[in-house]
XYZ file of C-alpha atoms in Angstrom:
185
model
C 0.000 0.000 0.000
C 1.217 3.510 -0.750
C 2.394 5.862 1.945
C -0.289 8.490 2.503
C 2.097 11.378 1.806
C 3.025 9.779 -1.545
C -0.576 9.929 -2.798
C -1.060 12.914 -5.148
C -2.740 15.893 -3.507
C -5.682 15.885 -5.943
C -6.405 12.225 -5.134
C -6.379 12.883 -1.389
C -8.509 16.026 -1.776
C -11.034 14.159 -3.945
C -11.230 11.371 -1.334
C -12.029 13.989 1.300
C -14.663 15.558 -0.978
C -16.303 12.143 -1.473
C -16.183 11.565 2.294
C -17.998 14.832 3.036
C -20.382 14.293 0.099
C -21.314 10.931 1.644
C -22.478 12.719 4.804
C -24.312 15.315 2.728
C -26.185 12.921 0.443
C -27.236 10.494 3.171
C -28.210 13.452 5.361
C -30.266 14.894 2.503
C -31.938 11.509 2.057
C -32.938 11.630 5.730
C -34.124 15.242 5.401
C -31.208 16.676 7.367
C -30.191 19.988 5.818
C -26.620 21.181 5.854
C -25.643 24.754 6.545
C -22.375 24.183 4.706
C -19.531 21.762 4.166
C -15.923 22.541 3.420
C -12.487 21.115 2.819
C -10.084 22.587 5.331
C -7.156 24.696 4.128
C -4.474 24.581 3.071
C -4.704 21.274 1.197
C -8.280 20.086 1.662
C -7.192 16.713 3.052
C -9.776 16.966 5.837
C -13.212 18.483 5.894
C -16.346 19.163 7.841
C -20.055 18.987 7.139
C -22.320 21.093 9.339
C -26.017 20.271 9.623
C -28.754 22.525 10.902
C -29.189 21.810 14.596
C -32.205 19.963 15.889
C -34.770 22.169 17.580
C -34.713 19.997 20.687
C -32.433 17.489 22.319
C -32.638 13.717 22.409
C -34.296 11.686 25.150
C -33.757 7.943 25.482
C -37.382 7.223 26.387
C -38.766 8.682 23.165
C -38.994 6.181 20.271
C -38.719 9.035 17.755
C -35.475 10.121 19.368
C -34.141 6.578 19.190
C -34.814 6.622 15.459
C -33.199 10.070 15.132
C -30.119 8.786 16.961
C -29.815 5.841 14.585
C -30.219 8.189 11.604
C -27.389 10.347 12.971
C -25.139 7.281 13.258
C -26.053 6.375 9.674
C -25.186 9.889 8.454
C -21.892 9.796 10.352
C -21.143 6.373 8.821
C -21.801 7.735 5.341
C -18.522 9.654 5.187
C -16.451 6.505 5.352
C -18.814 4.731 2.935
C -18.660 7.620 0.477
C -14.890 7.746 0.664
C -14.624 4.001 0.031
C -16.703 4.421 -3.131
C -14.051 6.863 -4.323
C -11.056 4.677 -3.381
C -12.558 1.633 -5.101
C -13.087 3.261 -8.499
C -11.119 4.830 -11.299
C -7.674 6.286 -10.849
C -7.989 6.351 -7.056
C -7.997 2.558 -6.808
C -4.260 2.306 -7.475
C -3.590 4.765 -4.642
C -5.837 3.209 -1.994
C -3.974 3.841 1.255
C -5.259 0.772 3.089
C -6.687 1.457 6.524
C -8.470 4.805 6.609
C -8.074 7.032 9.622
C -10.485 9.677 8.333
C -13.352 8.012 10.175
C -12.044 8.560 13.728
C -13.754 11.941 14.157
C -17.038 10.479 12.898
C -16.721 7.571 15.348
C -16.206 10.056 18.191
C -19.310 11.992 17.141
C -21.346 8.762 17.209
C -20.622 8.165 20.915
C -23.486 10.233 22.382
C -26.006 8.606 20.026
C -24.703 5.140 20.827
C -24.856 5.962 24.535
C -28.468 7.081 24.125
C -29.415 3.854 22.320
C -27.486 1.539 24.677
C -27.292 -1.270 22.114
C -26.522 -4.804 23.210
C -23.774 -4.836 20.573
C -22.313 -1.492 19.516
C -20.358 -3.018 16.629
C -23.514 -4.536 15.144
C -25.309 -1.182 15.422
C -22.484 0.633 13.635
C -22.353 -2.075 10.955
C -26.114 -1.853 10.404
C -25.897 1.930 10.064
C -22.938 1.673 7.662
C -24.910 -0.795 5.520
C -27.890 1.564 5.523
C -25.657 4.444 4.390
C -24.113 2.268 1.677
C -27.542 1.214 0.386
C -28.510 4.878 0.024
C -25.241 5.830 -1.671
C -25.507 2.967 -4.169
C -28.971 3.935 -5.417
C -28.359 5.063 -9.025
C -29.635 8.615 -8.572
C -27.779 8.981 -5.273
C -24.540 7.716 -6.874
C -24.862 10.545 -9.398
C -25.755 13.056 -6.689
C -22.840 11.885 -4.527
C -20.366 12.336 -7.382
C -21.818 15.739 -8.349
C -21.697 17.084 -4.777
C -18.149 15.749 -4.346
C -17.044 17.371 -7.615
C -18.459 20.757 -6.553
C -16.866 20.456 -3.130
C -13.539 19.440 -4.702
C -13.618 22.377 -7.119
C -14.816 25.107 -4.751
C -13.642 23.664 -1.397
C -16.996 24.715 0.087
C -20.670 24.031 -0.589
C -23.817 25.594 0.850
C -27.314 24.214 1.434
C -28.856 25.834 -1.658
C -26.158 24.349 -3.880
C -26.734 20.901 -2.374
C -30.491 21.191 -2.891
C -29.958 22.307 -6.499
C -27.467 19.542 -7.299
C -29.289 16.681 -5.632
C -32.691 17.934 -6.739
C -31.625 18.154 -10.372
C -30.063 14.679 -10.313
C -32.879 12.948 -8.429
C -35.782 15.035 -9.722
C -36.839 15.647 -6.117
C -36.726 19.437 -6.358
C -35.329 21.973 -3.935
C -35.827 22.790 -0.330
C -36.226 19.490 1.461
C -37.871 20.209 4.819
C -35.980 20.091 8.071
C -36.743 16.921 10.033
C -39.594 17.775 12.412
C -38.806 18.100 16.086
C -41.459 15.537 16.968
C -43.845 15.386 19.921
């Protein structure tokens, strides 16, 4: 496997764009709207996707909140899944770095949701959520949306909600302005 620093900058930046686009597309699928996403300067080898905050917190005794927590784990899993799509295709495949460390921050962000759910087997929960994210990303229209969002993010190093809605809406035919997930009872 290649040494990470030997991988061309554009390949690494594109992998990061596909990672963030994975979060964006799976979040959009689950009606979670981003405020923005960006590739961090100076090289764009790491990034961040920011979603609109929920209007209320999570409570373990609410079934709707349990579902929301699992959705959040799925969205967090989608970065790794989206990045793996990139590494497994085209010119990136020859540069695949082996074990990816880009998922550590996402795993840390999953902890409060996992704690809320108190699963009997945390690994099985994470695997189920990763499979759910992968299923979404491999839908034909979502594959196109994922690639289009990643390309915009790669080119501009930043993407806003309206751009995401325009890109995904035009690819999927779903239109603009997906609603924010309701706060629930």
